[in-house]
Amino acid sequence: MIKVNKHSTASSTIRSILVTIAVLSLIVCLTAGSTQAVGLTINKTTAQSNQIVGNNIIGGVPTRITWEATVGANETVKQITLVFPEGTALGEGANSKATVLDDLTRLDAPQTSTISAEQTTVTFDEPVASGLLIRIEMYFIALPEASGEYRLTGSYVDSAGKERELQASRAISVISATTVDVITLWMDDQPWVELWNSVLFLKVFLNPQLIVASIPALFLGWLRSLLLVLVGFPLAIPIGLAISFLRMSKLRIIRFFAAIYVNVIRGTPLFLQIYIAFFGLPFLGISIDSYILGILVLAVNSSAYLAEIFRAGIQSIPKGQFEASASLGMHPAQTMFHVILPQTIRRVIPTATSEFILLYKDTSLLAAVGVMEQMMFAKSMVASTGNMTPYIVSAGYYLLITLPLTKIIAEFEKKLAAADDNSSAPDDKKKPKMSLLERMKSIQKIKALRNKK
Amino acid sequence: MTSMSSLQHTNEQPVVRIIDLHKYFGSLEVLKGVDLEVSRGEVVTIMGPSGSGKSTLLRCINLLEKPTSGQVWFDDICITDPKTNINKLREHVGMVFQSFNLFPHLSAKGNIMLALKKVLKRSQEEAEQIALDQLAKVGLSDRADYRPSQLSGGQQQRVAIARALAMDPQVMLFDEATSALDPELVRGVLDVMRELAKGGMTMIVVTHEMGFARDVADRAVFMDEGVIVEQGCPEALFDNPQHERTRDFLGHII
Ligand SMILES: Nc1ncnc2c1ncn2[C@@H]1O[C@H](COP(=O)(O)OP(=O)(O)OP(=O)(O)O)[C@@H](O)[C@H]1O
Ligand SMILES: [Mg+2]
């Protein structure tokens, strides 16, 4: 200090400024501390979801906002003004109402309240004493349309008539409305929707708003389910073909193991196979992405069914085809690929397509082990809405694939049957032809005649 | 081995030689020691009751059936030797089946081209040219793009013959090529076979068409119960059979 004294007046000026700042800040700190202690402590601010689907608050759509604060020690509150974020609008019948609670007991709190798009003011007839909880509920308040975090600000007046700032409230997250939101919200107000939903069954299973909301919400799930089968099934084809060859191997031991593969997989539920794969592999320290593992399990399962379909198809090809091919000098592999398989494919398309449909429907089983696919999407939506409609929409998504395929199978089978019938030449068409059976019989007759001794 | 003197074939080494051939299916002996030699350019017809082993004999020649014992020689290759490449051999032995066995997923042309491309490694253009030539020979140029299901039985069998001939075989085997045909369609197929015989093809033909055998065959063979009972020039065999069994059979067939 002595040293400082010896210095210029400039340094003493700086020193006095520093002291002043220190004192001032101390005062500010104390004041601030006391304000918190005696003022209003905001406990929570929430807005109730105005969306049927999900928990979001959509901007521009009336919602209920609840604001709660506790009156601080040695404090009383005569009036509270809450200022809405800029851009707030009021819905029809907008109002606000304060409730005063002492712990869980609701106290009588006569009041007058005014509300405008800018703010709401609640004036208590009697000041609210310290320690009590004030809850202000505001109805039909449309928060700004733009998405974002919004807070209520404002002020309060204590019994002495002194006006004080309020801390800003907790944030309310608002998302902006999508087209679907707009449609479902519009539907909320339609009389026919109301009438429809007055029937419990229709409301629970075919809720119009939820139908509209589910279609886009389940779309990704639909794609994911489709992808499971669109990758899994083509993967199953070469495996199934290979197994079908092994099933027809000349070596008994190979046939035996191939038969075990086919029979074990076909003889146990896919659900069990999914559990074994999903819960068993981690024990071996193998971790595979659940979506990919899902595809693999589906492929392995389907390969066993396809193996039998292919085997039946190959064995249905007349022996003469193999012999004709061999007599031309073709290797067994050439015979298989150029003669037998092309004919087999046509024959197995209907059954293989049925297998595809089965596998597609079975992708839903993967929901049990948490693979994100359509069932999971529907399930979580049902859980959040408490309504069955998403399941019905989900059914529609499955049918979108299975119905046309079923139709295609029927058409194809008709064609195959027609092709089998049409074994006569165009110019032979007019005259009635001996059926194959008749012809066989007549040949046998001739032969029997010849053989008589 | 009766009437050997009446045979018209040349003296060169036989192209097909079957020596003491036995074939069992399980415990059933179907061929009980068959000996047969066929010279180049010779046409041999085989007759016999159903179940006498005619098809089995024919199928042993290109190893569609594996002989139980005995030997089959093709030129100087022993085809019953396990070391022989049978696919190579089959290129030289064409076979025509009773049930045609055309590939139903391919056109008439496609049926002929397949083995040309896959076995003989001909180019697409070459194979197509050969196919069209062969179809012309059997009178089916206008049916090149027809599927088997769009052809009559007789047309199918002619395509099958064309398919076998396209491989340029040295021997042709016919197993009751006309038996499955409606009577009016038999003629066309037999005409094709006649042409082929005239052209000098070596042919072994299982058939009950006596007329055809008389006209075309150099030698007729009668089989029963797994053995060759009697053989000779068709006239001798048909008009003056030596064996009781042959007479019996011919009595029923004519
Ligand atoms: N793959 C087979 N397995 C078991 N037995 C067979 C087989 N092929 C033929 N056979 C039997 O062998 C015997 C001879 O048959 P093959 O077909 O050679 O007679 P075929 O003379 O050609 O008679 P067809 O005039 O009826 O054609 C018959 O008794 C038949 O049942
Ligand atoms: Mg036969």
XYZ file of C-alpha atoms and ligand atoms in Angstrom:
739
model
C 0.000 0.000 0.000
C 2.818 2.326 0.873
C 4.402 1.676 -2.370
C 1.155 2.406 -4.123
C 0.809 5.693 -2.239
C 4.079 6.784 -3.495
C 2.813 6.359 -6.961
C 0.823 8.674 -9.151
C -2.777 9.799 -8.612
C -3.785 7.731 -11.614
C -3.191 4.486 -9.779
C -5.217 5.642 -6.756
C -8.133 6.423 -9.048
C -7.974 2.886 -10.470
C -7.919 1.525 -6.954
C -11.050 3.411 -5.900
C -12.876 2.172 -8.987
C -11.925 -1.412 -8.169
C -13.203 -1.054 -4.626
C -16.442 0.441 -5.847
C -16.952 -2.467 -8.255
C -16.271 -4.976 -5.517
C -18.786 -3.367 -3.164
C -21.404 -3.028 -5.856
C -21.100 -6.569 -6.959
C -21.413 -7.713 -3.367
C -24.663 -5.789 -3.039
C -25.925 -7.210 -6.317
C -25.088 -10.691 -5.179
C -26.899 -10.267 -1.903
C -29.914 -8.698 -3.571
C -30.031 -11.439 -6.147
C -29.773 -14.043 -3.430
C -32.539 -12.493 -1.406
C -34.776 -12.142 -4.483
C -34.538 -15.857 -5.098
C -35.173 -16.637 -1.539
C -38.219 -14.468 -1.214
C -39.544 -14.405 -4.805
C -41.425 -16.947 -6.911
C -39.708 -20.225 -7.674
C -40.956 -21.654 -10.930
C -41.455 -25.361 -10.512
C -42.508 -26.393 -13.949
C -43.971 -25.273 -17.194
C -45.580 -27.747 -19.515
C -47.780 -27.718 -22.519
C -50.097 -30.565 -23.251
C -49.587 -32.354 -26.526
C -52.125 -31.299 -29.070
C -51.228 -34.202 -31.311
C -53.040 -37.530 -31.257
C -49.944 -39.313 -32.393
C -46.815 -38.817 -30.342
C -46.063 -36.347 -27.577
C -45.256 -33.274 -29.547
C -46.674 -29.804 -29.234
C -47.393 -28.469 -32.629
C -47.030 -24.768 -33.239
C -50.066 -22.783 -34.293
C -52.438 -25.294 -32.763
C -54.243 -24.460 -29.497
C -52.904 -26.331 -26.530
C -53.093 -26.168 -22.764
C -50.150 -24.648 -20.956
C -49.586 -25.235 -17.268
C -47.274 -23.060 -15.240
C -46.445 -23.650 -11.591
C -44.512 -21.633 -9.052
C -44.059 -21.610 -5.302
C -44.284 -18.381 -3.372
C -41.010 -17.726 -1.564
C -40.489 -17.127 2.172
C -41.710 -13.728 3.488
C -43.347 -13.100 0.191
C -46.897 -12.669 -0.961
C -48.264 -12.505 -4.459
C -51.125 -10.315 -5.477
C -50.916 -10.534 -9.216
C -49.077 -12.532 -11.847
C -48.606 -11.590 -15.473
C -47.293 -14.210 -17.891
C -46.072 -12.934 -21.230
C -46.454 -15.310 -24.170
C -43.745 -15.700 -26.771
C -44.007 -13.413 -29.725
C -46.326 -14.852 -32.348
C -48.660 -16.604 -29.942
C -52.329 -16.620 -30.882
C -55.445 -17.459 -28.954
C -57.810 -20.224 -29.885
C -61.540 -19.944 -29.485
C -62.521 -19.875 -25.826
C -59.025 -19.151 -24.626
C -58.840 -18.398 -20.907
C -56.633 -18.815 -17.937
C -57.280 -19.885 -14.387
C -55.124 -20.003 -11.302
C -55.297 -22.657 -8.626
C -53.659 -22.270 -5.250
C -52.476 -25.363 -3.477
C -51.162 -25.957 -0.013
C -49.368 -29.183 -0.545
C -52.152 -31.244 -1.994
C -54.995 -29.202 -0.569
C -56.659 -26.892 -2.947
C -57.363 -23.483 -1.416
C -60.123 -21.089 -2.301
C -58.551 -18.340 -4.357
C -60.994 -15.769 -5.717
C -59.437 -14.091 -8.678
C -59.954 -12.171 -11.872
C -58.019 -12.986 -14.978
C -57.565 -11.387 -18.343
C -56.007 -12.935 -21.391
C -54.779 -11.607 -24.733
C -52.499 -12.897 -27.420
C -49.634 -11.139 -25.692
C -50.147 -12.087 -22.087
C -52.434 -13.239 -19.317
C -52.843 -11.537 -15.960
C -54.301 -13.153 -12.864
C -55.177 -10.899 -9.954
C -55.957 -12.511 -6.611
C -58.538 -10.923 -4.348
C -56.376 -11.880 -1.396
C -52.585 -12.040 -1.745
C -51.286 -15.589 -1.879
C -49.181 -16.361 1.149
C -45.660 -17.651 1.108
C -45.030 -21.352 0.719
C -48.150 -21.894 -1.349
C -48.131 -23.268 -4.849
C -49.723 -21.289 -7.616
C -50.723 -23.169 -10.724
C -51.912 -21.202 -13.696
C -53.570 -23.150 -16.474
C -54.044 -21.443 -19.807
C -56.406 -23.007 -22.291
C -56.423 -22.853 -26.087
C -53.154 -21.048 -26.425
C -51.606 -21.464 -29.867
C -47.863 -21.183 -29.554
C -45.943 -19.772 -32.548
C -46.001 -21.905 -35.688
C -42.247 -22.013 -36.141
C -40.615 -24.886 -34.309
C -38.362 -24.012 -31.390
C -38.020 -23.748 -27.617
C -40.401 -21.250 -26.100
C -40.460 -19.750 -22.577
C -42.986 -17.672 -20.687
C -41.624 -14.500 -19.109
C -43.509 -11.905 -17.066
C -43.754 -10.245 -13.697
C -45.622 -10.398 -10.436
C -46.836 -7.885 -7.893
C -46.454 -8.519 -4.195
C -48.860 -7.377 -1.489
C -46.862 -4.195 -1.011
C -47.627 -3.349 -4.611
C -44.089 -3.747 -5.786
C -43.683 -5.208 -9.238
C -40.928 -7.727 -9.806
C -39.573 -9.595 -12.799
C -40.256 -13.327 -13.095
C -37.538 -15.761 -13.982
C -38.131 -17.139 -17.438
C -40.049 -20.387 -17.328
C -38.829 -23.801 -18.387
C -38.738 -24.265 -22.128
C -41.605 -25.761 -24.061
C -40.504 -27.516 -27.275
C -42.716 -26.844 -30.188
C -42.510 -28.483 -33.590
C -44.104 -27.039 -36.638
C -47.055 -28.839 -38.127
C -46.575 -31.309 -40.981
C -49.160 -31.868 -43.662
C -50.348 -34.943 -41.826
C -50.720 -32.909 -38.620
C -52.715 -30.340 -40.480
C -54.987 -33.023 -41.955
C -55.530 -34.868 -38.695
C -56.122 -31.646 -36.816
C -58.596 -30.605 -39.468
C -60.285 -33.987 -39.123
C -60.576 -33.482 -35.387
C -63.119 -30.773 -36.087
C -65.161 -32.585 -38.718
C -68.643 -33.718 -37.700
C -68.483 -36.931 -39.735
C -65.260 -37.897 -38.005
C -66.873 -37.264 -34.688
C -69.860 -39.361 -35.708
C -67.611 -42.151 -36.961
C -65.572 -42.141 -33.798
C -68.714 -42.261 -31.687
C -68.867 -45.950 -32.585
C -66.379 -47.553 -30.242
C -65.306 -50.261 -32.659
C -64.598 -47.792 -35.441
C -62.834 -45.439 -33.084
C -60.545 -48.148 -31.723
C -59.776 -50.050 -34.917
C -60.381 -47.613 -37.747
C -59.769 -44.208 -36.271
C -59.678 -41.856 -39.277
C -57.087 -39.501 -37.835
C -54.856 -42.396 -36.926
C -55.238 -43.990 -40.336
C -53.955 -40.775 -41.854
C -51.206 -40.490 -39.272
C -50.146 -44.168 -39.465
C -49.626 -44.373 -43.192
C -46.565 -42.092 -43.266
C -45.446 -43.133 -39.787
C -45.331 -46.842 -40.728
C -43.887 -46.321 -44.192
C -40.283 -46.634 -43.078
C -41.175 -49.782 -41.151
C -42.792 -51.177 -44.261
C -39.652 -50.477 -46.264
C -37.489 -52.101 -43.615
C -39.654 -55.235 -43.569
C -39.619 -55.386 -47.328
C -35.858 -55.006 -47.408
C -35.491 -57.886 -44.931
C -37.256 -60.238 -47.291
C -35.899 -58.726 -50.495
C -32.359 -59.450 -49.322
C -33.104 -62.592 -47.297
C -35.051 -64.440 -49.969
C -32.560 -64.069 -52.848
C -29.892 -65.172 -50.384
C -31.960 -68.268 -49.607
C -32.222 -69.270 -53.271
C -28.598 -70.367 -53.893
C -28.393 -71.949 -50.437
C -31.644 -73.810 -51.056
C -30.485 -74.914 -54.492
C -27.193 -76.187 -53.098
C -29.014 -78.067 -50.334
C -31.412 -79.581 -52.860
C -28.431 -80.887 -54.852
C -26.942 -82.354 -51.686
C -30.331 -83.933 -50.956
C -30.075 -85.757 -54.283
C -26.388 -86.640 -53.944
C -25.181 -90.096 -54.875
C -23.450 -90.303 -51.498
C -25.730 -91.459 -48.747
C -23.824 -89.559 -46.029
C -24.237 -86.245 -47.866
C -27.934 -86.921 -48.422
C -28.195 -87.702 -44.721
C -26.713 -84.407 -43.538
C -28.698 -82.395 -46.052
C -31.856 -84.122 -44.830
C -30.991 -83.217 -41.248
C -30.558 -79.573 -42.213
C -33.873 -79.479 -44.023
C -35.867 -81.415 -41.474
C -34.531 -79.642 -38.406
C -35.190 -76.209 -39.867
C -38.592 -77.120 -41.223
C -39.500 -79.007 -38.101
C -38.886 -76.170 -35.643
C -40.554 -72.777 -35.340
C -38.849 -69.822 -36.972
C -39.543 -67.966 -33.745
C -37.339 -70.418 -31.865
C -34.613 -70.150 -34.500
C -34.684 -66.370 -34.136
C -34.292 -66.648 -30.367
C -31.449 -69.136 -30.663
C -29.604 -66.927 -33.130
C -30.188 -63.646 -31.322
C -29.543 -64.865 -27.798
C -27.137 -67.698 -28.607
C -24.596 -65.928 -30.781
C -23.688 -63.311 -28.150
C -22.707 -66.208 -25.850
C -20.134 -67.203 -28.433
C -18.858 -63.660 -28.476
C -20.275 -63.106 -31.932
C -22.070 -59.819 -32.343
C -23.791 -59.057 -35.585
C -25.984 -56.074 -36.337
C -29.491 -57.215 -35.468
C -30.927 -56.221 -38.815
C -28.290 -58.233 -40.687
C -28.647 -61.168 -38.324
C -32.385 -60.988 -38.968
C -31.755 -61.303 -42.701
C -29.415 -64.254 -42.161
C -31.886 -66.136 -39.985
C -34.641 -65.588 -42.541
C -32.352 -66.748 -45.348
C -31.304 -69.919 -43.546
C -34.888 -70.720 -42.611
C -36.203 -70.145 -46.095
C -33.367 -72.094 -47.719
C -34.656 -75.300 -46.127
C -38.120 -74.781 -47.561
C -36.743 -73.754 -50.944
C -34.482 -76.821 -50.983
C -37.539 -79.047 -50.825
C -39.363 -76.963 -53.418
C -36.379 -77.165 -55.784
C -35.897 -80.876 -55.161
C -39.522 -81.593 -55.906
C -39.246 -79.399 -58.999
C -36.121 -81.118 -60.295
C -37.490 -84.563 -59.593
C -40.690 -83.711 -61.412
C -38.708 -83.290 -64.637
C -39.106 -86.492 -66.665
C -36.120 -88.834 -66.670
C -36.113 -88.611 -70.448
C -34.891 -85.022 -70.249
C -31.766 -86.096 -68.399
C -31.243 -88.971 -70.827
C -31.776 -86.896 -73.955
C -29.313 -84.337 -72.653
C -26.768 -86.985 -71.693
C -27.157 -88.730 -75.061
C -26.097 -85.464 -76.719
C -22.843 -85.538 -74.773
C -23.712 -82.924 -72.185
C -22.065 -83.156 -68.757
C -24.321 -83.531 -65.735
C -23.644 -79.876 -64.835
C -24.516 -78.679 -68.335
C -27.624 -80.823 -68.258
C -28.607 -79.319 -64.927
C -28.080 -75.702 -65.915
C -29.275 -75.680 -69.498
C -31.962 -78.338 -69.512
C -33.267 -79.154 -66.057
C -33.141 -75.879 -64.134
C -34.808 -73.727 -66.812
C -37.736 -76.136 -66.756
C -37.664 -76.383 -62.978
C -37.826 -72.614 -62.519
C -41.124 -72.364 -64.370
C -42.538 -75.166 -62.321
C -41.411 -73.848 -58.950
C -42.324 -70.194 -59.449
C -45.779 -70.573 -57.880
C -44.582 -72.489 -54.821
C -41.458 -70.369 -54.442
C -43.595 -67.241 -54.562
C -45.817 -68.691 -51.850
C -42.682 -69.247 -49.824
C -41.707 -65.618 -50.446
C -45.082 -64.490 -49.103
C -44.681 -66.663 -46.029
C -41.209 -65.330 -45.401
C -42.363 -61.745 -45.852
C -45.060 -62.225 -43.233
C -42.573 -63.962 -40.956
C -40.320 -60.897 -40.901
C -42.777 -59.670 -38.243
C -41.412 -62.288 -35.830
C -38.168 -60.328 -35.725
C -39.998 -57.632 -33.753
C -39.678 -59.945 -30.760
C -35.910 -59.464 -30.721
C -35.999 -55.759 -31.428
C -35.268 -55.662 -35.146
C -36.785 -52.426 -36.366
C -39.380 -53.478 -38.886
C -43.006 -52.791 -39.529
C -44.417 -54.564 -36.468
C -42.132 -52.572 -34.199
C -43.210 -49.328 -35.787
C -46.862 -50.254 -35.403
C -46.362 -51.527 -31.872
C -44.750 -48.338 -30.619
C -47.447 -46.262 -32.255
C -50.165 -48.366 -30.659
C -48.420 -47.957 -27.331
C -48.308 -44.181 -27.636
C -51.850 -43.739 -28.920
C -53.646 -46.505 -27.058
C -55.475 -47.304 -30.249
C -55.426 -50.381 -32.498
C -55.630 -48.484 -35.756
C -51.877 -48.595 -36.488
C -52.099 -52.409 -36.435
C -54.890 -52.287 -38.992
C -52.898 -49.927 -41.194
C -49.972 -52.296 -40.764
C -52.162 -55.132 -42.036
C -52.903 -52.984 -45.056
C -49.200 -52.556 -45.712
C -48.642 -56.328 -45.613
C -51.577 -56.914 -47.933
C -50.145 -54.385 -50.351
C -47.470 -56.982 -51.132
C -49.194 -60.282 -50.456
C -52.444 -59.745 -52.361
C -50.920 -58.888 -55.757
C -48.420 -61.743 -55.379
C -51.207 -64.182 -54.613
C -52.956 -62.993 -57.727
C -49.797 -63.397 -59.793
C -49.363 -66.965 -58.529
C -52.893 -67.823 -59.566
C -52.355 -66.344 -63.024
C -49.074 -68.175 -63.443
C -50.569 -71.493 -62.419
C -53.333 -70.984 -64.955
C -50.740 -70.320 -67.628
C -48.714 -73.392 -66.702
C -51.819 -75.545 -66.829
C -52.714 -74.091 -70.220
C -49.195 -74.710 -71.536
C -49.375 -78.329 -70.408
C -52.678 -78.806 -72.193
C -51.554 -77.165 -75.378
C -49.342 -80.011 -76.559
C -50.778 -80.213 -80.059
C -49.640 -78.388 -83.142
C -51.562 -75.357 -84.370
C -52.760 -77.158 -87.521
C -53.737 -80.270 -85.583
C -56.080 -78.214 -83.444
C -59.268 -78.972 -85.284
C -59.312 -82.721 -85.038
C -59.918 -84.324 -81.655
C -56.774 -85.860 -80.284
C -56.212 -88.979 -78.289
C -55.357 -88.072 -74.754
C -52.023 -89.288 -73.486
C -53.773 -91.836 -71.321
C -55.802 -93.203 -74.225
C -52.695 -93.411 -76.299
C -50.793 -95.273 -73.581
C -53.659 -97.704 -73.290
C -53.763 -98.369 -76.992
C -50.009 -98.908 -77.063
C -50.303 -101.325 -74.195
C -53.066 -103.176 -75.999
C -50.947 -103.584 -79.096
C -48.017 -104.758 -77.007
C -50.109 -107.166 -75.011
C -51.255 -108.622 -78.291
C -47.697 -109.014 -79.456
C -46.573 -110.627 -76.257
C -49.210 -113.315 -76.222
C -47.561 -116.605 -76.799
C -25.710 -116.402 -86.217
C -27.809 -117.848 -88.955
C -27.721 -116.631 -92.521
C -24.464 -114.765 -91.962
C -23.686 -115.281 -95.614
C -26.582 -113.141 -96.717
C -25.335 -110.003 -94.952
C -24.432 -107.145 -97.219
C -22.063 -105.186 -95.034
C -18.437 -104.758 -95.850
C -15.654 -106.665 -94.230
C -14.009 -103.846 -92.358
C -13.838 -103.770 -88.552
C -17.290 -103.311 -86.957
C -18.058 -99.885 -85.582
C -20.064 -101.278 -82.641
C -19.070 -104.546 -81.024
C -20.957 -105.994 -78.072
C -19.360 -108.940 -76.351
C -21.139 -111.157 -73.824
C -23.175 -108.340 -72.359
C -25.001 -108.959 -69.091
C -27.228 -106.497 -67.315
C -28.952 -106.931 -63.994
C -31.506 -104.636 -62.421
C -31.086 -105.749 -58.837
C -31.511 -109.484 -59.023
C -33.398 -109.362 -62.329
C -31.184 -110.379 -65.223
C -32.411 -108.403 -68.202
C -29.572 -109.097 -70.630
C -28.199 -112.605 -70.466
C -25.117 -112.532 -72.604
C -25.662 -110.580 -75.801
C -23.158 -110.535 -78.644
C -23.707 -108.173 -81.546
C -21.527 -106.561 -84.195
C -22.603 -103.708 -86.393
C -20.508 -102.598 -89.333
C -20.128 -99.100 -90.633
C -23.088 -98.116 -92.796
C -25.140 -101.090 -91.663
C -28.782 -100.799 -90.616
C -29.814 -103.300 -87.953
C -33.372 -103.603 -86.667
C -34.152 -105.236 -83.338
C -37.509 -106.804 -82.550
C -38.852 -108.712 -79.632
C -41.602 -108.885 -77.081
C -42.004 -106.228 -74.437
C -39.535 -106.674 -71.625
C -37.122 -108.706 -73.742
C -34.354 -106.163 -73.126
C -34.269 -104.263 -76.435
C -34.208 -100.817 -74.864
C -31.732 -101.933 -72.250
C -29.391 -103.232 -74.949
C -29.627 -99.978 -76.867
C -29.075 -97.916 -73.741
C -25.994 -99.931 -72.860
C -24.413 -98.827 -76.132
C -24.282 -95.199 -75.039
C -24.049 -96.057 -71.353
C -27.393 -94.664 -70.311
C -27.400 -98.020 -68.549
C -24.215 -99.370 -67.065
C -23.626 -102.987 -68.152
C -23.102 -105.405 -65.287
C -20.514 -107.361 -67.234
C -19.279 -107.787 -70.773
C -17.796 -105.273 -73.141
C -19.033 -102.686 -75.578
C -16.592 -101.414 -78.145
C -17.024 -98.352 -80.267
C -14.439 -98.452 -83.047
C -11.326 -99.241 -81.038
C -12.539 -97.675 -77.813
C -13.797 -99.936 -75.059
C -16.625 -97.824 -73.667
C -17.223 -100.154 -70.745
C -13.744 -99.293 -69.523
C -14.267 -96.866 -66.635
C -11.423 -94.714 -67.968
C -13.326 -93.874 -71.150
C -14.821 -90.403 -71.343
C -18.423 -91.289 -71.961
C -19.509 -87.757 -72.818
C -16.943 -87.739 -75.598
C -18.306 -91.047 -76.826
C -21.911 -89.895 -76.694
C -21.101 -87.084 -79.110
C -20.596 -89.789 -81.706
C -23.647 -91.862 -80.854
C -26.992 -90.219 -81.489
C -30.107 -91.512 -79.806
C -33.790 -91.065 -80.579
C -36.335 -91.971 -77.919
C -39.848 -93.305 -78.060
C -41.064 -90.271 -76.100
C -39.094 -87.698 -78.193
C -37.660 -86.023 -75.103
C -37.362 -82.612 -76.705
C -36.481 -79.801 -74.321
C -39.855 -78.095 -73.846
C -38.412 -74.717 -72.882
C -36.522 -74.353 -76.163
C -37.732 -73.872 -79.718
C -37.127 -76.559 -82.345
C -34.036 -74.635 -83.401
C -32.960 -74.099 -79.801
C -33.208 -77.822 -79.108
C -30.743 -78.512 -81.874
C -28.395 -75.643 -81.073
C -27.946 -76.342 -77.365
C -25.508 -79.259 -77.559
C -23.816 -77.768 -80.621
C -22.887 -74.752 -78.547
C -22.266 -76.403 -75.183
C -20.637 -79.661 -76.280
C -19.110 -78.941 -79.672
C -18.455 -75.285 -78.744
C -19.883 -73.983 -82.002
C -20.573 -70.265 -82.235
C -24.129 -69.006 -82.151
C -24.123 -68.369 -85.905
C -22.585 -71.732 -86.796
C -24.977 -73.576 -84.520
C -27.947 -71.733 -85.956
C -26.872 -72.554 -89.501
C -26.452 -76.233 -88.696
C -29.817 -76.283 -86.928
C -31.602 -74.753 -89.906
C -29.893 -77.184 -92.285
C -30.926 -80.166 -90.180
C -34.487 -78.908 -89.856
C -34.631 -78.554 -93.643
C -33.517 -82.176 -94.001
C -36.415 -83.399 -91.863
C -38.814 -81.046 -93.650
C -39.427 -78.656 -90.796
C -37.809 -75.424 -91.952
C -41.009 -73.544 -91.241
C -41.182 -74.812 -87.664
C -37.756 -73.583 -86.492
C -39.174 -71.204 -83.915
C -41.981 -73.432 -82.647
C -41.917 -74.811 -79.153
C -42.245 -78.613 -78.853
C -45.698 -78.102 -77.352
C -46.749 -76.447 -80.604
C -45.609 -79.373 -82.744
C -47.349 -82.646 -83.508
C -45.793 -85.867 -82.243
C -44.411 -86.673 -85.675
C -42.894 -83.219 -85.997
C -41.423 -83.483 -82.526
C -39.811 -86.798 -83.363
C -38.344 -85.351 -86.556
C -36.897 -82.462 -84.572
C -35.445 -85.021 -82.157
C -33.818 -86.832 -85.077
C -32.488 -83.550 -86.430
C -31.112 -82.751 -82.989
C -29.225 -86.041 -82.844
C -27.968 -85.717 -86.419
C -26.684 -82.210 -85.850
C -23.969 -83.658 -83.644
C -22.698 -85.507 -86.722
C -22.837 -88.950 -85.071
C -21.257 -92.072 -86.476
C -24.009 -94.304 -85.156
C -27.698 -93.587 -84.588
C -29.787 -95.507 -82.078
C -33.577 -95.484 -82.446
C -35.689 -96.858 -79.616
C -39.223 -97.383 -80.933
C -39.127 -93.958 -82.504
C -42.618 -94.289 -83.964
C -44.430 -96.272 -81.262
C -45.861 -93.240 -79.502
C -47.143 -91.679 -82.713
C -50.631 -91.590 -84.121
C -50.645 -93.919 -87.141
C -50.883 -91.123 -89.706
C -47.773 -89.450 -88.323
C -45.573 -92.557 -88.442
C -44.923 -92.257 -92.129
C -43.127 -88.911 -91.988
C -40.739 -90.144 -89.344
C -40.013 -93.406 -91.155
C -39.333 -91.467 -94.351
C -36.717 -89.440 -92.564
C -35.145 -92.640 -91.241
C -35.167 -94.181 -94.725
C -33.372 -91.168 -96.120
C -30.847 -91.435 -93.380
C -30.216 -95.126 -94.111
C -29.834 -94.374 -97.799
C -27.266 -91.756 -96.888
C -25.096 -94.481 -95.352
C -25.703 -93.877 -91.641
C -24.974 -96.731 -89.281
C -28.253 -97.383 -87.491
C -29.491 -99.669 -84.746
C -33.254 -99.487 -84.753
C -35.626 -101.028 -82.256
C -38.897 -101.167 -84.179
C -41.886 -103.291 -84.926
C -42.458 -101.681 -88.323
C -42.007 -104.755 -90.492
C -42.311 -102.806 -93.715
C -39.570 -100.478 -92.710
C -37.351 -103.360 -91.630
C -37.846 -105.170 -94.915
C -37.104 -102.071 -96.984
C -34.229 -100.631 -95.089
C -32.585 -103.125 -92.780
C -29.447 -104.991 -93.758
C -30.071 -107.294 -90.857
C -32.970 -108.017 -88.518
C -32.421 -109.250 -84.982
C -34.997 -111.012 -82.844
C -34.552 -110.791 -79.078
C -36.394 -112.541 -76.317
C -35.778 -112.803 -72.598
C -32.462 -111.082 -72.685
C -30.822 -112.972 -75.505
C -30.622 -112.683 -79.262
C -32.687 -115.608 -80.431
C -32.207 -115.263 -84.153
C -30.865 -112.816 -86.716
C -30.446 -112.539 -90.433
C -31.519 -110.601 -93.460
C -35.083 -109.330 -92.944
C -36.653 -111.450 -95.657
C -35.156 -114.647 -94.286
C -36.019 -113.814 -90.705
C -39.581 -112.717 -91.366
C -40.550 -115.207 -94.029
C -38.692 -118.200 -92.779
C -37.969 -117.925 -89.077
C -35.913 -120.758 -87.664
C -37.000 -120.521 -84.059
C -40.279 -121.372 -82.472
C -40.200 -118.180 -80.387
C -39.577 -116.046 -83.454
C -42.446 -117.636 -85.314
C -44.698 -117.201 -82.334
C -43.828 -113.517 -82.034
C -44.158 -112.827 -85.746
C -47.463 -114.653 -85.771
C -48.860 -112.196 -83.328
C -47.412 -109.066 -84.797
C -48.417 -109.529 -88.409
N -34.300 -98.963 -64.610
C -34.833 -100.204 -64.454
N -34.926 -100.737 -63.239
C -35.441 -101.986 -63.065
N -35.884 -102.739 -64.046
C -35.810 -102.277 -65.291
C -35.293 -100.966 -65.561
N -35.347 -100.739 -66.899
C -35.896 -101.865 -67.426
N -36.159 -102.751 -66.478
C -36.726 -104.098 -66.707
O -35.892 -104.749 -67.626
C -36.655 -105.525 -68.502
C -36.314 -105.152 -69.911
O -36.703 -103.854 -70.151
P -36.527 -103.124 -71.561
O -37.065 -101.766 -71.417
O -35.130 -103.268 -71.999
O -37.469 -104.004 -72.459
P -37.912 -103.707 -73.968
O -37.557 -104.893 -74.711
O -37.382 -102.428 -74.400
O -39.481 -103.643 -73.781
P -40.530 -102.649 -74.513
O -40.867 -103.275 -75.812
O -41.693 -102.686 -73.587
O -39.875 -101.344 -74.633
C -38.112 -105.291 -68.162
O -38.574 -106.377 -67.392
C -38.081 -104.066 -67.335
O -39.093 -104.112 -66.384
Mg -38.176 -100.517 -74.866
